[in-house]
PDB file of C-alpha atoms in Angstrom:
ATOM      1  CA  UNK A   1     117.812  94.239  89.618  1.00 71.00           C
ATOM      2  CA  UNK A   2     117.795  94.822  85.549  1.00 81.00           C
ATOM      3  CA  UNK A   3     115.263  97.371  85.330  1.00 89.00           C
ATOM      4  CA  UNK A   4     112.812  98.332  81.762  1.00 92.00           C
ATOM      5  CA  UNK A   5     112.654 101.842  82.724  1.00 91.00           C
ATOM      6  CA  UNK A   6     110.038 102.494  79.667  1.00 91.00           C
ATOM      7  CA  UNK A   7     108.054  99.420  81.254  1.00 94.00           C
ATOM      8  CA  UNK A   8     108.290 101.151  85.122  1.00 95.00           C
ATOM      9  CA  UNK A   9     106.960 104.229  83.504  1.00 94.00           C
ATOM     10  CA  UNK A  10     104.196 102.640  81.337  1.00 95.00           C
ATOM     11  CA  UNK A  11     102.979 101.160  84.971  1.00 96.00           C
ATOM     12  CA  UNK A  12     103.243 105.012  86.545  1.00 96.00           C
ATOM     13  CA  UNK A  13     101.048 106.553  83.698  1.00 96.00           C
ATOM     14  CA  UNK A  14      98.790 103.529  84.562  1.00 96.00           C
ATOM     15  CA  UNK A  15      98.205 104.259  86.950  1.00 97.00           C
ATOM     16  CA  UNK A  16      97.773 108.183  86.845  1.00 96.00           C
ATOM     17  CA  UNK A  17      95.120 107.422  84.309  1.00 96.00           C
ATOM     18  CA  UNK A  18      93.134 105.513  86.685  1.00 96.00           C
ATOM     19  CA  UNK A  19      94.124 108.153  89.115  1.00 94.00           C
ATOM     20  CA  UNK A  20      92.565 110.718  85.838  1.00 95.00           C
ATOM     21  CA  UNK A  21      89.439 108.388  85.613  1.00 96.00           C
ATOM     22  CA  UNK A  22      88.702 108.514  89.156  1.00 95.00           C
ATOM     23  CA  UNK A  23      88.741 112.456  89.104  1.00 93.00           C
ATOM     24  CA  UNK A  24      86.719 112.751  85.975  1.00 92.00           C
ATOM     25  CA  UNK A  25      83.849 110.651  87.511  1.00 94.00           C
ATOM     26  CA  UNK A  26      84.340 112.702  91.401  1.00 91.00           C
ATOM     27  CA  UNK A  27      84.198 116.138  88.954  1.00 91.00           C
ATOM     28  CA  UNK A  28      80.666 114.273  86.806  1.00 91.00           C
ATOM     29  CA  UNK A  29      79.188 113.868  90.555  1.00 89.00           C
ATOM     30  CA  UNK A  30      79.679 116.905  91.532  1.00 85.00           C
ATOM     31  CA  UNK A  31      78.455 118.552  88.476  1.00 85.00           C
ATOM     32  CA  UNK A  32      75.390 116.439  88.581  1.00 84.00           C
ATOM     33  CA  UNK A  33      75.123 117.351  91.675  1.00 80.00           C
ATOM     34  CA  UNK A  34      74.892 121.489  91.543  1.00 78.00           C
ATOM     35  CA  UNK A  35      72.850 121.436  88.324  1.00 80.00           C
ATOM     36  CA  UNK A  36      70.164 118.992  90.392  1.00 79.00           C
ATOM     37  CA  UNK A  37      66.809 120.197  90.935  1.00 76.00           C
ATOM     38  CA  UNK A  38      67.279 119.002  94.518  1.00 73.00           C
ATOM     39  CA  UNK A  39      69.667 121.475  95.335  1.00 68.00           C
ATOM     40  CA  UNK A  40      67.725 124.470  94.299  1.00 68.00           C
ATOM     41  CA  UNK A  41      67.823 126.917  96.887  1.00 68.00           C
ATOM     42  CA  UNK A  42      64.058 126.988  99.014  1.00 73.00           C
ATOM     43  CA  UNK A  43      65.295 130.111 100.526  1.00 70.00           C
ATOM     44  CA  UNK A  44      68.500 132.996 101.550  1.00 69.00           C
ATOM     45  CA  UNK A  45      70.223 130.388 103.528  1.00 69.00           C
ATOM     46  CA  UNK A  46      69.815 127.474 101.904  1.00 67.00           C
ATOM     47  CA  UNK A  47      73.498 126.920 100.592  1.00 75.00           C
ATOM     48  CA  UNK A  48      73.533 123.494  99.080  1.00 73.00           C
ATOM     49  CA  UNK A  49      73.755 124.217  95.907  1.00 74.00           C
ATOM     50  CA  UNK A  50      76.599 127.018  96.395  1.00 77.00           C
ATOM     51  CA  UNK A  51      78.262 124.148  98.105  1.00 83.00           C
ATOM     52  CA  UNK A  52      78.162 121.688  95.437  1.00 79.00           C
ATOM     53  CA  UNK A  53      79.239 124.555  93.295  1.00 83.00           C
ATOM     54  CA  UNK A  54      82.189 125.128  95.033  1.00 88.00           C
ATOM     55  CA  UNK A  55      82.697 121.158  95.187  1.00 89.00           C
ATOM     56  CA  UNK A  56      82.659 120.769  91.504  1.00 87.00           C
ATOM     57  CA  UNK A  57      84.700 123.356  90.343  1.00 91.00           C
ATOM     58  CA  UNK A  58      87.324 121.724  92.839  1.00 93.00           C
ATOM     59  CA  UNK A  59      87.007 118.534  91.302  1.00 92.00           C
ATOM     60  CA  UNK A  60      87.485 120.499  87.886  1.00 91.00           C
ATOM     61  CA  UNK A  61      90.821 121.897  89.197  1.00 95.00           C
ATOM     62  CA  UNK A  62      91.724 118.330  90.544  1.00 93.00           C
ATOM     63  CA  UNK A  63      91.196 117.205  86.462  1.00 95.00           C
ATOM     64  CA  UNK A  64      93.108 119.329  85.270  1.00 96.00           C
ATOM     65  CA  UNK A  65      96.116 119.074  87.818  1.00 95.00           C
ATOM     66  CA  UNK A  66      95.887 115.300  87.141  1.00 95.00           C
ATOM     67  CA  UNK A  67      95.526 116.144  83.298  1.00 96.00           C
ATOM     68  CA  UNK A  68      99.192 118.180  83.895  1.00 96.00           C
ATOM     69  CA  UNK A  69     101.338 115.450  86.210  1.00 95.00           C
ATOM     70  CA  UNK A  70     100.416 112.862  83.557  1.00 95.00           C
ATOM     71  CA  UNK A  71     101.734 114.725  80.420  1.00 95.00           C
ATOM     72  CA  UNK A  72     104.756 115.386  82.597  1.00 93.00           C
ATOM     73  CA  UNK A  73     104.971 111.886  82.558  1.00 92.00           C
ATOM     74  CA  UNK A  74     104.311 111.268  79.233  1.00 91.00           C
ATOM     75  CA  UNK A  75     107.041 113.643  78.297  1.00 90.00           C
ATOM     76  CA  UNK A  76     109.969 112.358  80.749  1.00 88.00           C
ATOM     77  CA  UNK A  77     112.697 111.390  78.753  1.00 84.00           C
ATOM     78  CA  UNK A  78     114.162 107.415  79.745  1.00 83.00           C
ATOM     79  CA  UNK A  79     117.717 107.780  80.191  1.00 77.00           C
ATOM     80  CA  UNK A  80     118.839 103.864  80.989  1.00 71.00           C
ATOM     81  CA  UNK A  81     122.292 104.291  81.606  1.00 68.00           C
ATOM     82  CA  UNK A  82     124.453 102.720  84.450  1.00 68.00           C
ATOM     83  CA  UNK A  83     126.655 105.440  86.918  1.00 71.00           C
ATOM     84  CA  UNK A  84     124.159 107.715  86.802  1.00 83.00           C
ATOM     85  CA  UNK A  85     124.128 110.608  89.778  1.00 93.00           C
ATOM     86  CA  UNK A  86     120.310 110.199  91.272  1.00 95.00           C
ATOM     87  CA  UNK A  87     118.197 112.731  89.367  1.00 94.00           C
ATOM     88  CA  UNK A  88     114.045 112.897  88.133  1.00 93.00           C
ATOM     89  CA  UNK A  89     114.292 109.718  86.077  1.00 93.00           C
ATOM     90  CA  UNK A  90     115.937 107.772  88.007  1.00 94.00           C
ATOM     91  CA  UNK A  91     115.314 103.918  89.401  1.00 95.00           C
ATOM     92  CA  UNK A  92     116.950 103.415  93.020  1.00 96.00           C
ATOM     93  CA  UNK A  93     116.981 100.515  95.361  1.00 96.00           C
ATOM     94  CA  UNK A  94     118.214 101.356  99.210  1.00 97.00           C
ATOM     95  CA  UNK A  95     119.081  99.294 101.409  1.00 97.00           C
ATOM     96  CA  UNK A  96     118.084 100.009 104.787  1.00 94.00           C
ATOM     97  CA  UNK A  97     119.939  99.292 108.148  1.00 92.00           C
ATOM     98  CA  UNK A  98     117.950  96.290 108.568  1.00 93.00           C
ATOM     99  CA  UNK A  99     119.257  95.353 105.004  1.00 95.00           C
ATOM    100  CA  UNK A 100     116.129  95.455 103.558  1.00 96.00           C
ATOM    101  CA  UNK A 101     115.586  96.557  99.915  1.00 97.00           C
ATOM    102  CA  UNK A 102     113.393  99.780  99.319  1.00 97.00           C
ATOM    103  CA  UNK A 103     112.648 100.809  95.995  1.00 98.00           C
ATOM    104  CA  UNK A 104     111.871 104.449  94.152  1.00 97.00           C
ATOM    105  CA  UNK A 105     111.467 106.002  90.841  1.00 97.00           C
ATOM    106  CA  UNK A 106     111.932 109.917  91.407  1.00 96.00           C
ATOM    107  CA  UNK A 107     109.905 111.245  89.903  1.00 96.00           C
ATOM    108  CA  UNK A 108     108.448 114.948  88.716  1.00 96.00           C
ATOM    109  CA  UNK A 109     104.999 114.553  90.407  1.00 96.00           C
ATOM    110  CA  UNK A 110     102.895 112.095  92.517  1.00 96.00           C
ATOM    111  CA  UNK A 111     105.525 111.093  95.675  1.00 96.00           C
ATOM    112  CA  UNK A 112     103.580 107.856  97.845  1.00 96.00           C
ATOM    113  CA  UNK A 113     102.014 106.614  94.598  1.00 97.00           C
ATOM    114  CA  UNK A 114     103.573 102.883  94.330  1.00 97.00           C
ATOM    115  CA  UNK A 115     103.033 101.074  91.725  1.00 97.00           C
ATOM    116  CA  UNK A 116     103.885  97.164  91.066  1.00 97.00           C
ATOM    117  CA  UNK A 117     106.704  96.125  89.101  1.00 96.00           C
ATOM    118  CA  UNK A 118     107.338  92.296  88.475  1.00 94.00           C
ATOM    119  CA  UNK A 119     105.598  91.472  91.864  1.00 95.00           C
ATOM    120  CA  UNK A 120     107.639  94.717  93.924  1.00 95.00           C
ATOM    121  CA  UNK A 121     106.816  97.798  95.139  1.00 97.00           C
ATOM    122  CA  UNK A 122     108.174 100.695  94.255  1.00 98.00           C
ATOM    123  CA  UNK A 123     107.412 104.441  95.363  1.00 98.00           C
ATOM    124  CA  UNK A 124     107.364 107.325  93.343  1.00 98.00           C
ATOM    125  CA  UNK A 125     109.652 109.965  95.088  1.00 97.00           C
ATOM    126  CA  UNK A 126     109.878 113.559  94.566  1.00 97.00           C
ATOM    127  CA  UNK A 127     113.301 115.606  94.901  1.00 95.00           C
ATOM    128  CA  UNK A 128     111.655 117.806  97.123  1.00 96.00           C
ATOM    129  CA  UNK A 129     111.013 115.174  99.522  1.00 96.00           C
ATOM    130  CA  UNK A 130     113.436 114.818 102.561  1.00 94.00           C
ATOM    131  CA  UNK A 131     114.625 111.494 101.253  1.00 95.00           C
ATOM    132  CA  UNK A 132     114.709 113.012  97.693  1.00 96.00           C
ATOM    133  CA  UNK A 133     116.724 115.797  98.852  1.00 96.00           C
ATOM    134  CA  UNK A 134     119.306 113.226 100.301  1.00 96.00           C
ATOM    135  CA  UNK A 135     119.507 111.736  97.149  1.00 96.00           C
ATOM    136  CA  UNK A 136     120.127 114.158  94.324  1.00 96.00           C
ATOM    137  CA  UNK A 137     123.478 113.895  92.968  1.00 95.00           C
ATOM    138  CA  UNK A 138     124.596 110.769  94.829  1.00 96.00           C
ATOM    139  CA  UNK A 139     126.090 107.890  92.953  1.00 95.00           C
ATOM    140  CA  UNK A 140     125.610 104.442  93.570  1.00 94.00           C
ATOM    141  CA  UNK A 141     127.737 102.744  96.797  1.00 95.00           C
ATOM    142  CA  UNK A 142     127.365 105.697  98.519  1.00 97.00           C
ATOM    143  CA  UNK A 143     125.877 105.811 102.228  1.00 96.00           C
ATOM    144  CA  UNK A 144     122.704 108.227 102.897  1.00 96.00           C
ATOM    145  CA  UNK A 145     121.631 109.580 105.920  1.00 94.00           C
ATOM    146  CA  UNK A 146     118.366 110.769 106.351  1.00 92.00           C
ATOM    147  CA  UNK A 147     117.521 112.727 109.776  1.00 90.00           C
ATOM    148  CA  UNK A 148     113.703 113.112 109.790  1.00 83.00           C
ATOM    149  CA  UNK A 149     112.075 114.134 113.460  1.00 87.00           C
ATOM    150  CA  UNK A 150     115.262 113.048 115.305  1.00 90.00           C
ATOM    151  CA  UNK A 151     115.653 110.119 114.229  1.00 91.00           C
ATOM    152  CA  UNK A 152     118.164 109.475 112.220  1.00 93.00           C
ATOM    153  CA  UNK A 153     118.377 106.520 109.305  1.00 93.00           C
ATOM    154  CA  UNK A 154     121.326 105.064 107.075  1.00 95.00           C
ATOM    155  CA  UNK A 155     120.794 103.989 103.984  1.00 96.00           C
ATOM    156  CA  UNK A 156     123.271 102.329 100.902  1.00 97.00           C
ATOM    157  CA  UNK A 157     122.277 103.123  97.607  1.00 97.00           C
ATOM    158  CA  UNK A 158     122.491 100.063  95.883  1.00 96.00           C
ATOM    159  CA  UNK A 159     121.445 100.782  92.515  1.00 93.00           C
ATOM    160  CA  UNK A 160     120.840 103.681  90.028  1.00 93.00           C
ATOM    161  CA  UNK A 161     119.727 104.040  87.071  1.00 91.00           C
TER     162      UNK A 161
END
């Protein structure tokens, strides 16, 4: 498959803003919530408002982590070349021992997102995943094996790029 790697990534930060949006709004709530007249304290144990606190300055940190995986997107260079070893960057298909196609984009951040591209799935996957860490540096045609809880998988790397 012929992919538009700049087209792939335009769908990731896509959907990390969305991903942004929905932790801005969480972060709103939870201010909202703490400054609320409801939560004022009605006496020593009453910790409701400590809670929500807590709560919103977690959502806060959750913004700004968001804030820092998307600019790392923003910022990844698109290297579209063909014979590529598997690095960050990096389109691969698998095949799987069932000869069905799997698809990935490793990427720096954000492993399990998938996002749609031309009607298919593909997963983000990080290289410190298990099946990231099989990957770096192989080539396309080569076999993978991936041992994960005893059970052990074989995979063809079909494409790179």
């Amino acid at each position: 498959m012929n992919v538009n790697k700049s087209h792939l990534i335009a769908l990731i930060v896509q959907a990390l803003e969305a991903k942004l949006q929905v932790a801005y709004s969480s972060t709103q709530r939870a201010i909202d919530a703490a400054t609320d007249e409801e939560t004022v304290p009605e006496h020593k144990y009453d910790t409701l408002a400590l809670e929500a606190a807590y709560l919103a300055h977690g959502q806060a940190m959750r913004v700004q982590e968001c804030e820092q995986q998307l600019s790392q997107f923003r910022a990844m260079p698109i290297v579209d070349k063909q014979g590529l070893a598997v690095s960050v960057g990096c389109y691969v298909e698998l095949e799987d021992e069932n000869e069905q196609i799997k698809r990935f984009f490793i990427a720096p951040n954000n492993g399990g997102l998938c996002v749609n591209y031309d009607g298919l799935d593909v997963f983000l996957l990080t290289a410190e995943s298990p099946m990231g860490k099989a990957l770096m540096g192989k080539h396309q045609d080569d076999d993978i094996e991936l041992v994960i809880a005893g059970k052990r998988t074989e995979y063809y790397l079909v494409t790179v790029c």
